[in-house]
GROMACS .gro file of C-alpha atoms in nm:
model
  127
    1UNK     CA    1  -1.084   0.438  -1.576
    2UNK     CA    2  -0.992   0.803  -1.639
    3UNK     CA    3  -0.751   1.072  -1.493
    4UNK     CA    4  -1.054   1.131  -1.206
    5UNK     CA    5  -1.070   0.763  -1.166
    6UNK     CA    6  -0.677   0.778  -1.120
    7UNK     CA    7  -0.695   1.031  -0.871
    8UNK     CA    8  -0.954   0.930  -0.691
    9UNK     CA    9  -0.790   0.613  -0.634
   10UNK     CA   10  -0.475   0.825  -0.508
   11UNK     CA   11  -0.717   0.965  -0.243
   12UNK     CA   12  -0.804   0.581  -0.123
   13UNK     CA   13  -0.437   0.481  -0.102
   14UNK     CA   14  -0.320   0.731   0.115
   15UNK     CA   15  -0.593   0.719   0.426
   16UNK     CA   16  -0.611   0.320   0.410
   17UNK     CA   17  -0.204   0.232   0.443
   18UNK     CA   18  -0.183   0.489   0.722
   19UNK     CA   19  -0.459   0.324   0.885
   20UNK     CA   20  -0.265   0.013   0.820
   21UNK     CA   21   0.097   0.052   0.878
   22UNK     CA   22   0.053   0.245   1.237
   23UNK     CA   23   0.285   0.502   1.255
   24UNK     CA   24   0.245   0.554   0.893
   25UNK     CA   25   0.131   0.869   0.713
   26UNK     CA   26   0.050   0.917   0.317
   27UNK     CA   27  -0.043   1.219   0.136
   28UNK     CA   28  -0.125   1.167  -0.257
   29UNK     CA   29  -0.051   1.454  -0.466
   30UNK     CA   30   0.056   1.487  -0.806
   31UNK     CA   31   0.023   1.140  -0.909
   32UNK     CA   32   0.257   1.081  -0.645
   33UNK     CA   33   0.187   0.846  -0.327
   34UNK     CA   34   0.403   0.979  -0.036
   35UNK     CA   35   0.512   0.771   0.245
   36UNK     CA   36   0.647   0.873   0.564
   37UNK     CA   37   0.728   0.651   0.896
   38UNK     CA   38   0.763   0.847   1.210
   39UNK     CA   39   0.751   1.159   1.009
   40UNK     CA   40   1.055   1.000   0.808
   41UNK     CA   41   1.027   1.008   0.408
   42UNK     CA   42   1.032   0.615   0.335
   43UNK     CA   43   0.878   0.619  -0.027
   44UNK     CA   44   0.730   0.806  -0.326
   45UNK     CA   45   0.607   0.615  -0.594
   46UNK     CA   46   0.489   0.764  -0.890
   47UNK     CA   47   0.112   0.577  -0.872
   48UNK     CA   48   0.000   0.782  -1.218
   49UNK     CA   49   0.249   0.694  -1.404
   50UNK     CA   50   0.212   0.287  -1.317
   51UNK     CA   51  -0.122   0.341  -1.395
   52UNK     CA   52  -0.094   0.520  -1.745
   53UNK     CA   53  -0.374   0.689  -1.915
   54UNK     CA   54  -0.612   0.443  -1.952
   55UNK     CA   55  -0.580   0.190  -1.696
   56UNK     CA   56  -0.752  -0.135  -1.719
   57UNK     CA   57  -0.766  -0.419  -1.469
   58UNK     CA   58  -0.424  -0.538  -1.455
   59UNK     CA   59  -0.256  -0.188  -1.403
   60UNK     CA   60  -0.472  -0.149  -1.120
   61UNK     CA   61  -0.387  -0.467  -0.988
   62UNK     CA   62  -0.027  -0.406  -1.064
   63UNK     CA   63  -0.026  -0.078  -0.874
   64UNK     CA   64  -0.172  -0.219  -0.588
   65UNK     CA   65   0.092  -0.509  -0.580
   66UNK     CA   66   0.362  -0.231  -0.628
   67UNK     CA   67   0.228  -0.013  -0.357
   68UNK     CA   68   0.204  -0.316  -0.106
   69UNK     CA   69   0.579  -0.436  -0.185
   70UNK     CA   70   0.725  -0.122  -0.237
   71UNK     CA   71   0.598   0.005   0.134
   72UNK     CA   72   0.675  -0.304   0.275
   73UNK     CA   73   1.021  -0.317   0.128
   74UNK     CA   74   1.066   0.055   0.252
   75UNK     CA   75   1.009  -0.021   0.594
   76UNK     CA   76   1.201  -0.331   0.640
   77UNK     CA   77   1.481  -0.089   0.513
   78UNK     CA   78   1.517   0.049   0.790
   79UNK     CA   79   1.397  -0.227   1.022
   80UNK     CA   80   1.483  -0.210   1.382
   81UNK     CA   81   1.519   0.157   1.372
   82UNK     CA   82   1.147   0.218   1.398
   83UNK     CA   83   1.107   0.411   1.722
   84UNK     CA   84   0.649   0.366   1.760
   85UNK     CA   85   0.590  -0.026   1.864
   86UNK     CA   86   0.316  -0.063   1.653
   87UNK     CA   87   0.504   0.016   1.350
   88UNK     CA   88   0.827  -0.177   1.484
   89UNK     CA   89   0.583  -0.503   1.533
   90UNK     CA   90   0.358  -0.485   1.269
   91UNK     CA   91   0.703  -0.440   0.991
   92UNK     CA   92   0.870  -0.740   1.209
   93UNK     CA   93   0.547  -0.958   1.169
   94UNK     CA   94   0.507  -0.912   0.768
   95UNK     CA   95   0.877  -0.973   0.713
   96UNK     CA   96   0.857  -1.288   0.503
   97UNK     CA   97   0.430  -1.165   0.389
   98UNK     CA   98   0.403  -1.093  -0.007
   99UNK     CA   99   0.182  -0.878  -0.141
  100UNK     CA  100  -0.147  -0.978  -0.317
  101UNK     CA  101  -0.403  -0.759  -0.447
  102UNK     CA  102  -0.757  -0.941  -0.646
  103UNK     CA  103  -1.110  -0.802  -0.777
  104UNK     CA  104  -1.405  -0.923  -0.546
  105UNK     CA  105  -1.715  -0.774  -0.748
  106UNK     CA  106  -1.699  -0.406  -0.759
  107UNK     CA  107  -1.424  -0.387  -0.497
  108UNK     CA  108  -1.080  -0.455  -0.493
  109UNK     CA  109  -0.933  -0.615  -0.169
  110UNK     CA  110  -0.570  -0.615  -0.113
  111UNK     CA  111  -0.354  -0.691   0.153
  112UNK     CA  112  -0.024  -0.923   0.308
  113UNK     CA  113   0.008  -1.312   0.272
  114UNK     CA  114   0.140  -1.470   0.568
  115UNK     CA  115   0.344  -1.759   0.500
  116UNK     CA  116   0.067  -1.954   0.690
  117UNK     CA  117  -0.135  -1.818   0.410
  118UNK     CA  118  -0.372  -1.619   0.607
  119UNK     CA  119  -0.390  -1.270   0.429
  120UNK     CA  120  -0.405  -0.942   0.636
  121UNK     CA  121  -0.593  -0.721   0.460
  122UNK     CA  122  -0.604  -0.344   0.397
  123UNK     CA  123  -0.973  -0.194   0.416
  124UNK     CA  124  -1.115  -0.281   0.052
  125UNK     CA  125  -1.154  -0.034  -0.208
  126UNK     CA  126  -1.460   0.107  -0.423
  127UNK     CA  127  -1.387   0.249  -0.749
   0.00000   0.00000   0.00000
């Protein structure tokens, strides 16, 4: 993985937690994965850095596990403020998930573990 790899897989983050987390936007720029709930700042985590310059396997994995928690943890922050349903049931309902991100082939799938152990998953990605 290179610095175009990197960035492309900036661009994949951003589009498939908003379509996630409803009420949730993302913008990626800079190496930098902005979060905002209800047009609220939540996060910013510094994705390029996690990943380093030459990324293998487990960074990427690591970085998806930190984006997942880090979100996750962001929102629960400020849990029972959030003013969209969607968002408000959706934070309520992974509460108690964790985070779990695994290679399948050429794509990586990532997503929430329920404590029932079912796994809701974000839309895979292709790198």
């Amino acid at each position: 993985m290179n610095t175009g790899d990197t960035a492309r897989l900036m661009d994949l983050l951003a589009p498939r937690l908003s379509a996630f987390w409803l009420g949730v936007t993302c913008q990626a720029e800079g190496g930098i994965l902005y979060v905002y709930a209800e047009g609220q700042l939540v996060s910013g985590l510094m994705v390029a850095e996690l990943l380093g310059s030459r990324p293998d396997t487990a960074d990427i994995e690591n970085v998806l596990y930190q984006v997942l928690s880090t979100v996750q943890d962001d929102l629960l922050r400020d849990w029972g403020h959030w003013q969209r349903l969607e968002l408000a049931a959706r934070v309520d309902a992974l509460k108690l998930a964790v985070g779990e991100a695994w290679q399948d082939g050429e794509s990586w799938r990532w997503g929430y573990r329920l404590p029932s152990g079912a796994v809701w998953a974000l839309e895979p990605l292709r790198l």
